[in-house]
Short mmCIF file of C-alpha atoms in Angstrom, two decimals:
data_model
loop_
_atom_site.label_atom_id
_atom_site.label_comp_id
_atom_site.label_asym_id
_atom_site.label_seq_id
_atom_site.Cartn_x
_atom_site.Cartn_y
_atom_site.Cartn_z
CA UNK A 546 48.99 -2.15 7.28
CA UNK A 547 47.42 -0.06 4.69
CA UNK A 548 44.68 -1.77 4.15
CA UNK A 549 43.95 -2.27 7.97
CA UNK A 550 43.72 1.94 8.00
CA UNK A 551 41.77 2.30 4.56
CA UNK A 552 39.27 -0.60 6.54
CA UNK A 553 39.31 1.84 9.60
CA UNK A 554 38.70 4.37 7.50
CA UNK A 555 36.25 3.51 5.96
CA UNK A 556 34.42 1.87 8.89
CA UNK A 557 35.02 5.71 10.48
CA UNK A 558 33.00 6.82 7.53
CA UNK A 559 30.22 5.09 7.54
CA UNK A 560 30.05 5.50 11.47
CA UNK A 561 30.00 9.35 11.01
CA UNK A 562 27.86 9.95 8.15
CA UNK A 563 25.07 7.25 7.95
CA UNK A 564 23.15 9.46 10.05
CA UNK A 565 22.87 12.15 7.78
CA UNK A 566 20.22 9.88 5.70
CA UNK A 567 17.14 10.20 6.67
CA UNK A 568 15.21 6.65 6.39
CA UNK A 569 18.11 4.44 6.02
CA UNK A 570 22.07 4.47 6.50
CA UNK A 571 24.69 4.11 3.25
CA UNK A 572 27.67 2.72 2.22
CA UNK A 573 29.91 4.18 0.33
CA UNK A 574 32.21 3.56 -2.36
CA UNK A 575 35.14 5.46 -3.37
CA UNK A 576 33.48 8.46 -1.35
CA UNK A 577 30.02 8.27 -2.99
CA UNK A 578 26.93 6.50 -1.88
CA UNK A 579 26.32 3.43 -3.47
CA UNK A 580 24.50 1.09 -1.14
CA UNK A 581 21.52 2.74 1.00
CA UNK A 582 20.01 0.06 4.16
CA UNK A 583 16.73 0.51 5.14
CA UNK A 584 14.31 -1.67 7.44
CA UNK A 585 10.24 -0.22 8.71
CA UNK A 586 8.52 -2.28 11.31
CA UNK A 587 4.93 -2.53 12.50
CA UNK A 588 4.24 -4.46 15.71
CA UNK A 589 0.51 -3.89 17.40
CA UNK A 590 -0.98 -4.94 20.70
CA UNK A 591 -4.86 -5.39 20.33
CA UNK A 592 -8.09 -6.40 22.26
CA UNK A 593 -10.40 -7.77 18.94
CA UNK A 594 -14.15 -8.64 19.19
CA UNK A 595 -16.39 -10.23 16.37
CA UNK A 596 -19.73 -10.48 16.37
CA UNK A 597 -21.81 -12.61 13.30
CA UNK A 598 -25.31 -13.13 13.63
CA UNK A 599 -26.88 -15.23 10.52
CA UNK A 600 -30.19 -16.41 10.34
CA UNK A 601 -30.76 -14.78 14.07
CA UNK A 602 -27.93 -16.60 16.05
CA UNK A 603 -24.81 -14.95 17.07
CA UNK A 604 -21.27 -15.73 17.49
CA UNK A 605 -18.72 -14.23 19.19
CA UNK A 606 -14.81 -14.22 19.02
CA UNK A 607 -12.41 -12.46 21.07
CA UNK A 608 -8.72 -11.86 20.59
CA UNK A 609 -5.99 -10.37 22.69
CA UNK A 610 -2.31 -10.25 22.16
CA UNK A 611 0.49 -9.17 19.82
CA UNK A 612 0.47 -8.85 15.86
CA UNK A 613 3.66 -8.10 13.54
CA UNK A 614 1.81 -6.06 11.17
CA UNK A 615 4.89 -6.36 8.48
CA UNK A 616 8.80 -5.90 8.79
CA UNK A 617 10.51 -4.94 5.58
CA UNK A 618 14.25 -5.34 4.29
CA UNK A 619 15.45 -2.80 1.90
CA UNK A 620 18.60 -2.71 -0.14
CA UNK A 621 18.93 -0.02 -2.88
CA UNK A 622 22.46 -0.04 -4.95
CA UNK A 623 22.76 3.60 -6.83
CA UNK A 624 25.12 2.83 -10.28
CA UNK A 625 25.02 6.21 -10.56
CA UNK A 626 22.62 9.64 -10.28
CA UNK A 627 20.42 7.79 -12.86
CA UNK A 628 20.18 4.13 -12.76
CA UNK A 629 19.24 2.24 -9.30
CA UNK A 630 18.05 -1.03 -8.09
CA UNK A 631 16.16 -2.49 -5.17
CA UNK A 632 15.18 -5.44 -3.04
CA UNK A 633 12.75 -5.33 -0.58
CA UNK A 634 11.69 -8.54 1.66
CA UNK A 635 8.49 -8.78 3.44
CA UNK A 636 7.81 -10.35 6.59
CA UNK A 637 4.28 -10.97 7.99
CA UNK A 638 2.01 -12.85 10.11
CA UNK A 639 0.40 -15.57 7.53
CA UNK A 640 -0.53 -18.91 7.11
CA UNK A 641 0.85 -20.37 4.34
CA UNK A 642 -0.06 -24.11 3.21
CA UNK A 643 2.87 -26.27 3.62
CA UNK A 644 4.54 -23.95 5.03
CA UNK A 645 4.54 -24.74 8.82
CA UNK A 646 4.67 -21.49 9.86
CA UNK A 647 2.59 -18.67 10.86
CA UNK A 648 5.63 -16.17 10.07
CA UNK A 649 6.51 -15.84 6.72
CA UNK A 650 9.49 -14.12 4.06
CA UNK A 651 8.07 -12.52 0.83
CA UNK A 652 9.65 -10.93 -2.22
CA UNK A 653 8.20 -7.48 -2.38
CA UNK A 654 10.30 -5.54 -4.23
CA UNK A 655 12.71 -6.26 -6.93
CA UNK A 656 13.44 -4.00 -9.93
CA UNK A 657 15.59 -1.92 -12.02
CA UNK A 658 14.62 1.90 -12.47
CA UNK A 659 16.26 4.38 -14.71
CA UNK A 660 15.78 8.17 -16.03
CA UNK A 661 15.23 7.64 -19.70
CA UNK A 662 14.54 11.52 -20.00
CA UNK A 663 15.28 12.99 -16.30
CA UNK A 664 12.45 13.39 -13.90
CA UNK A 665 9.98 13.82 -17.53
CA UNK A 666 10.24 9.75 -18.11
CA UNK A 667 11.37 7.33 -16.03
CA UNK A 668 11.48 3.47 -16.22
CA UNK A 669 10.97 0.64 -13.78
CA UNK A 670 11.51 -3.31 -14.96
CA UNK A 671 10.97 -6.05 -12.07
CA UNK A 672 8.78 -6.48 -8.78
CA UNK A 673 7.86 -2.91 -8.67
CA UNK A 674 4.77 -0.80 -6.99
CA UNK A 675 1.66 -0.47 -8.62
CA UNK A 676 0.76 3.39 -9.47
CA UNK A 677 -1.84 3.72 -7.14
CA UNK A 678 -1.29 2.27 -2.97
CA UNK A 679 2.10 3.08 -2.44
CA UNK A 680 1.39 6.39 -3.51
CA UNK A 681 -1.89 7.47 -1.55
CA UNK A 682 -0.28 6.03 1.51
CA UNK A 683 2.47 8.42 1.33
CA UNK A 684 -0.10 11.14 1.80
CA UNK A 685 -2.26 8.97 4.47
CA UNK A 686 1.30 8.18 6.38
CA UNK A 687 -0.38 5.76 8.79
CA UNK A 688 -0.35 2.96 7.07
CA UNK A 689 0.91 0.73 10.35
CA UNK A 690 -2.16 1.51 11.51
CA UNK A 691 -4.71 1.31 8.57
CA UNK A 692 -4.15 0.38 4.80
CA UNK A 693 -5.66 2.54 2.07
CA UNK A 694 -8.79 2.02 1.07
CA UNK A 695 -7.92 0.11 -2.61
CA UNK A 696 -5.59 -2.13 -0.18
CA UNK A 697 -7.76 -3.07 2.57
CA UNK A 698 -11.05 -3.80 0.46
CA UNK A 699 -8.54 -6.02 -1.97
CA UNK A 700 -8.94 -3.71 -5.35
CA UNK A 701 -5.63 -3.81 -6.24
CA UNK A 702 -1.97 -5.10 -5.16
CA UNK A 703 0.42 -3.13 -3.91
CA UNK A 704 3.24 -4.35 -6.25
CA UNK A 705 3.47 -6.68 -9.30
CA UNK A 706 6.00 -7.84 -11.80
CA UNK A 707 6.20 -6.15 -14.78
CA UNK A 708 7.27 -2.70 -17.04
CA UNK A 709 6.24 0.82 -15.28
CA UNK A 710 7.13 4.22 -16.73
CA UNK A 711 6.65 7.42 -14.77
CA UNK A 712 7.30 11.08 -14.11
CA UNK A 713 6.53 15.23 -13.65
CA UNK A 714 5.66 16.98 -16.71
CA UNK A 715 5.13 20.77 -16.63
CA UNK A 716 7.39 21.99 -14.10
CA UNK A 717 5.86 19.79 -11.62
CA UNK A 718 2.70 20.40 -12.15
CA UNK A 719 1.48 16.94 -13.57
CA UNK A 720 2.86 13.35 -12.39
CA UNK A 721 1.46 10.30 -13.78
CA UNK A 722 2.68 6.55 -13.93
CA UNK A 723 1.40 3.45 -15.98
CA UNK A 724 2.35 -0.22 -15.73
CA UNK A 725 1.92 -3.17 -17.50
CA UNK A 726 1.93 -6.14 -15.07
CA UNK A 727 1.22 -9.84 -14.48
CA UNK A 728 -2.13 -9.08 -12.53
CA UNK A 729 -1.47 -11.49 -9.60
CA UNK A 730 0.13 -8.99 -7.12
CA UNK A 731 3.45 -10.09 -5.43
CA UNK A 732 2.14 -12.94 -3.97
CA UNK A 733 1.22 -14.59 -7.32
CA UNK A 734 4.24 -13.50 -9.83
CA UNK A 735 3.33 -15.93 -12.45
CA UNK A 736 2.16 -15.67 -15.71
CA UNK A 737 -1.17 -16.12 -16.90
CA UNK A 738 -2.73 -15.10 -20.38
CA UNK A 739 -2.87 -11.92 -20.09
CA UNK A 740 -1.69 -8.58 -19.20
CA UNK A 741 -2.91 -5.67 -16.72
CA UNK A 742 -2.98 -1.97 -17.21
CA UNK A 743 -2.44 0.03 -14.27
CA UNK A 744 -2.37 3.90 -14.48
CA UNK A 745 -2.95 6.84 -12.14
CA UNK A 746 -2.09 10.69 -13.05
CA UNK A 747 -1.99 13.42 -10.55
CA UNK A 748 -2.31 17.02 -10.89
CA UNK A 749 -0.91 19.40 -8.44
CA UNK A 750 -2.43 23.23 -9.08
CA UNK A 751 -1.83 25.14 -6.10
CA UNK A 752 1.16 23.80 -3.29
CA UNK A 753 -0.39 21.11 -0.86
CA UNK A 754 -3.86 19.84 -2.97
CA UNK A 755 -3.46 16.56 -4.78
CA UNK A 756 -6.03 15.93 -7.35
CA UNK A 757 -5.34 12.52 -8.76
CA UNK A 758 -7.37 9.84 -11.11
CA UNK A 759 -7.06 6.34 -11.47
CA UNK A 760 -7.79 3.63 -13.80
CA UNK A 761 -6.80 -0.31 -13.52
CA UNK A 762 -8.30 -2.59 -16.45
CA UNK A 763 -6.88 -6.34 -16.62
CA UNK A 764 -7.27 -9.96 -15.70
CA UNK A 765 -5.85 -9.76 -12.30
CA UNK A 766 -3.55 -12.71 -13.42
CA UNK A 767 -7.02 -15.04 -13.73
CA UNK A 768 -6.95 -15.66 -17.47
CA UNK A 769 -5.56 -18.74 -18.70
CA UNK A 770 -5.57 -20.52 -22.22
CA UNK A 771 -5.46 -24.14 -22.08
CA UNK A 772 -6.14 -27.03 -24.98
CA UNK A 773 -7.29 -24.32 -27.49
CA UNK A 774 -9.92 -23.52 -24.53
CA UNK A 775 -10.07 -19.56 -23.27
CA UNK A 776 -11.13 -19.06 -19.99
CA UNK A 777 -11.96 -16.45 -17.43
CA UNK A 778 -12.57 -14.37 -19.92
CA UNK A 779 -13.64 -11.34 -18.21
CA UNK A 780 -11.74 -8.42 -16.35
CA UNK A 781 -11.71 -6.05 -14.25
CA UNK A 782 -12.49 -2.22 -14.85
CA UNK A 783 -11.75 -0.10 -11.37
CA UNK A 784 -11.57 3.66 -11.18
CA UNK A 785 -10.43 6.28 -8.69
CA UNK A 786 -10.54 9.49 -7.55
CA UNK A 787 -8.83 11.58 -4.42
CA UNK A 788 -8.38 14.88 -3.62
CA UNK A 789 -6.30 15.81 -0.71
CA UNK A 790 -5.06 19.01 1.08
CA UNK A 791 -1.68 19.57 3.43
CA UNK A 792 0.94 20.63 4.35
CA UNK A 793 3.56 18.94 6.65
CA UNK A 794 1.49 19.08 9.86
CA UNK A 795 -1.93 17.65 8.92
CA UNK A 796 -3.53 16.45 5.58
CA UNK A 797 -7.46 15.90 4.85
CA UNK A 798 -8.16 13.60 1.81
CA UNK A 799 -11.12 12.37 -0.24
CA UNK A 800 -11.63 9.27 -2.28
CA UNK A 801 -14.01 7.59 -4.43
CA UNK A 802 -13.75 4.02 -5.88
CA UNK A 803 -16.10 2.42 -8.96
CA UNK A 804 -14.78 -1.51 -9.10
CA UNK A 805 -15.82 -3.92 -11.26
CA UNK A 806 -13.82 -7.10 -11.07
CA UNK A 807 -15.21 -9.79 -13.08
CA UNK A 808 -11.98 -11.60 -12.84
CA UNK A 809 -10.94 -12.15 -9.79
CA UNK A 810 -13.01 -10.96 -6.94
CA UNK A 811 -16.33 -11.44 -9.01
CA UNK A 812 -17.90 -8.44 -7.10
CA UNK A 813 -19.68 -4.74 -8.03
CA UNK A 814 -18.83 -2.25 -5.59
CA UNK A 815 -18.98 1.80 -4.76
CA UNK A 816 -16.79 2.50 -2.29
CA UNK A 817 -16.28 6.29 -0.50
CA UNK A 818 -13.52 7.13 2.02
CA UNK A 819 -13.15 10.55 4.18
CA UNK A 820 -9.93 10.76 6.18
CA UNK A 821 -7.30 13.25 7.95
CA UNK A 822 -4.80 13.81 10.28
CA UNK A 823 -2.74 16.27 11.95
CA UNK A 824 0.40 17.13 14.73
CA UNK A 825 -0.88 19.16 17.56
CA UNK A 826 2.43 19.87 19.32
CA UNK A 827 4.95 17.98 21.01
CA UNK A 828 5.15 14.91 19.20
CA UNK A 829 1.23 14.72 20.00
CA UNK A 830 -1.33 14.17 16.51
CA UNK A 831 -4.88 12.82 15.76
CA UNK A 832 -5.65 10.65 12.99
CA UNK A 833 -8.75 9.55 11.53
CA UNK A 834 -10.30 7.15 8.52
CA UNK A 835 -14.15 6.53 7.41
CA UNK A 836 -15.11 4.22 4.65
CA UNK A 837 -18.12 2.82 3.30
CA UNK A 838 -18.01 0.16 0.47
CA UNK A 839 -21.46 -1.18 -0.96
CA UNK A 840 -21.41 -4.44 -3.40
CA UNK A 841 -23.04 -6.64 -5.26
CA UNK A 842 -21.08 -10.09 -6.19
CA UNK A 843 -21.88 -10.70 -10.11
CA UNK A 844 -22.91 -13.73 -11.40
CA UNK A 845 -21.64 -15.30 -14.63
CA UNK A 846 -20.96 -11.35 -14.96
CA UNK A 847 -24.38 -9.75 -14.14
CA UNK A 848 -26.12 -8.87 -10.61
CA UNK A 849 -28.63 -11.35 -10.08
CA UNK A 850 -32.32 -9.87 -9.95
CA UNK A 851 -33.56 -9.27 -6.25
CA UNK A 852 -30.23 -9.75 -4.79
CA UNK A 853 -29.48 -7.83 -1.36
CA UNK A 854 -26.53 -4.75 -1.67
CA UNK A 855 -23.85 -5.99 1.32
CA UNK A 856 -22.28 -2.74 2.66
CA UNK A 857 -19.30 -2.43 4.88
CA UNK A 858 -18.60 0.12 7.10
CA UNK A 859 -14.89 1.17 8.65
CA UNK A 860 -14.53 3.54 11.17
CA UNK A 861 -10.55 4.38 12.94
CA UNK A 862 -9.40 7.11 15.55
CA UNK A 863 -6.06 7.20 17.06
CA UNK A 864 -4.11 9.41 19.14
CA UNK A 865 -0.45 9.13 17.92
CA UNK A 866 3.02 10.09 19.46
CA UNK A 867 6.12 10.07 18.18
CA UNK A 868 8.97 9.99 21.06
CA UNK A 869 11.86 10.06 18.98
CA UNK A 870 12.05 10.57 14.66
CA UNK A 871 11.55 7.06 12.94
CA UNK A 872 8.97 6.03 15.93
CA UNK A 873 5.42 6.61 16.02
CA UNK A 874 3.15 5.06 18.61
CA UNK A 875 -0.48 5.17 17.81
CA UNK A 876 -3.50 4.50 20.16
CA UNK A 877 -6.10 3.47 18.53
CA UNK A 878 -9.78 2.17 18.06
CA UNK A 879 -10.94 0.15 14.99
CA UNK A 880 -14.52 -0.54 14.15
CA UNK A 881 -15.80 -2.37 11.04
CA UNK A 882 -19.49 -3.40 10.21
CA UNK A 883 -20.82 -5.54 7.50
CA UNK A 884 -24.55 -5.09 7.43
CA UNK A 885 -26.59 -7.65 4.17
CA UNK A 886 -23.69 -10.02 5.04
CA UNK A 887 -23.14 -12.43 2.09
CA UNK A 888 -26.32 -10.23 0.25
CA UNK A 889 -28.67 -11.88 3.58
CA UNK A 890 -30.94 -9.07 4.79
CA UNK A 891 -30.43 -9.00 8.77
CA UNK A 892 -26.85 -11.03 8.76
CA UNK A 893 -24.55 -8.41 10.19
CA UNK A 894 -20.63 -9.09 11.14
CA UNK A 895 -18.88 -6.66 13.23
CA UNK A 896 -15.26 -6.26 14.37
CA UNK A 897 -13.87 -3.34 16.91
CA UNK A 898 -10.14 -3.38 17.93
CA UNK A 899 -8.72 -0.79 20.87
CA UNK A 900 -4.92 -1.00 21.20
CA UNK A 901 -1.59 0.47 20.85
CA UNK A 902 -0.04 0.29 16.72
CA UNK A 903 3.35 1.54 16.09
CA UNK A 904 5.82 1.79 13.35
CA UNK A 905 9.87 2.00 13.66
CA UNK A 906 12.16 2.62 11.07
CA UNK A 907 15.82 3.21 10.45
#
């Protein structure tokens, strides 16, 4: 019988004061919390057109339908006020060889993170985020309906398996976080030859502007050693900058990309991004994104003489409402150009997209 109450008592608990956490509901354990549940959700509904035209003849695709964007699976277990872990599982819409399906379950998270020194220096071991993407899309906050610029033009990885340490220094004032990782990304957790640096530090002078630098340098999990034979030798060397200004109702930001990635995606690129948004009232906001990203692709490391500068164009607007907290509804156009396609002066590819993007969370 007493165990049948302490059950009901416990269920009672949990009932009447999951609520009370924003982003996720907790279970608790001998009246603290000790498990926290979390789960985000992006599900779009899209008319897509693409247009190529090489060597003067064009083709055109159309697409119309529904896309599951991601769904995520969080599980964080506090030991106590300084030592955590989390698992995170990724669902999304692709193909994997051998696979069968179309729908597929990925690892994304998976690490240990402790304060070594309070908020000063902390320390993350496992599947963890890199410094950069995670970060910058906290400040963007749309990412259901438009990755970050490092993301979508395939820089960097969001997460990666490896050693992280992080924190504020100066009262807050300066945050900065390094990691030494595979290089692969979670998709690819396996070792190669070598290791990649990942580092970003942000300074925060006045309340609501960001001014934040970035530096990868690594092998993107490419280099290998095999028979007394080195290969892929070369790496990649990618810098960033963003400023950004907010406050909880609207946030402009600012970002400039140098990448060279001799190991993985063999390409020289500039890349600029303007973007913004803000609530109007009522649940009502706008939301906005411009990038442009000009390349070369190297050759055995060098730009070969004569050889055409591809640039890419992106261009998103979206009205967004949110009915209820944890649900945001966003319509939205998406247009991106590729002018110089694969370096060929007057092949041009162009996508648009008009629909309806949302994100739900609990």
């Amino acid at each position: 019988m007493k165990a049948i109450i302490k059950s009901i008592a416990a269920i009672a608990m949990f009932a009447f004061t999951a609520p009370a956490f924003a982003g996720g509901v907790s279970v608790y354990d001998n009246g603290e919390s000790k498990l926290k549940l979390s789960g985000k959700v992006f599900v779009d509904v899209t008319n897509s057109k693409s247009d190529t035209t090489t060597a003067g003849v064009t083709s055109t695709t159309k697409t119309q339908g529904f896309n599951l964007g991601r769904a995520y699976l969080t599980g964080k277990y506090y030991f106590n006020s300084d030592w955590m872990m989390r698992i995170t599982t990724d669902v999304a819409t692709e193909t994997a060889a051998g696979l069968g399906k179309t729908t597929n379950v990925y690892l994304k998270y998976a690490y240990l993170e402790g304060k070594l020194y309070g908020k000063a220096l902390e320390m993350r071991l496992g599947v963890s985020h890199n410094p950069w993407i995670d970060y910058e899309q906290g400040l963007w906050k749309h990412r259901y309906f438009s990755k970050v610029s490092s993301d979508e033009f395939k820089y960097d990885d969001s997460a990666d398996i490896g050693i992280g340490f992080k924190g504020k220094l100066a009262d807050g004032l300066i945050g900065y976080w390094v990691t030494a990782v595979n290089g692969g990304g979670y998709g690819n957790l396996t070792k190669s030859n070598g290791i990649d640096y990942k580092s970003r530090v942000s300074i925060y002078p006045i309340e609501g502007l960001t001014i934040d630098l970035g530096y990868n340098t690594g092998y993107r999990g490419k280099k290998t050693f095999v028979a007394n034979v080195a290969t892929n030798p070369l790496k990649q060397s990618m810098y960033q900058i963003m400023v950004t200004y907010g406050t909880h109702d609207f946030r402009i930001g600012a970002n400039y990309i140098s990448n060279k990635d001799k190991a993985s995606k063999n390409i020289d690129a500039k890349t600029a991004a303007l973007w913004g948004w803000a609530n109007v009232g009522n649940g009502f906001g706008v939301v906005g994104r411009y990038e442009q990203e000009k390349s070369n692709t190297l050759v055995a490391g060098a730009i070969p003489a004569g050889q055409a500068k591809q640039k890419r164009t992106r261009f998103l607007a979206g009205v967004s409402y949110d009915p209820t907290k944890h649900v945001t509804f966003t319509l939205g156009y998406i247009q991106d150009k590729t002018t110089a396609l694969a370096h060929v002066v007057g092949d041009v590819a162009k996508t648009t997209q008009i629909g309806v993007w949302s994100q739900y969370t609990y």
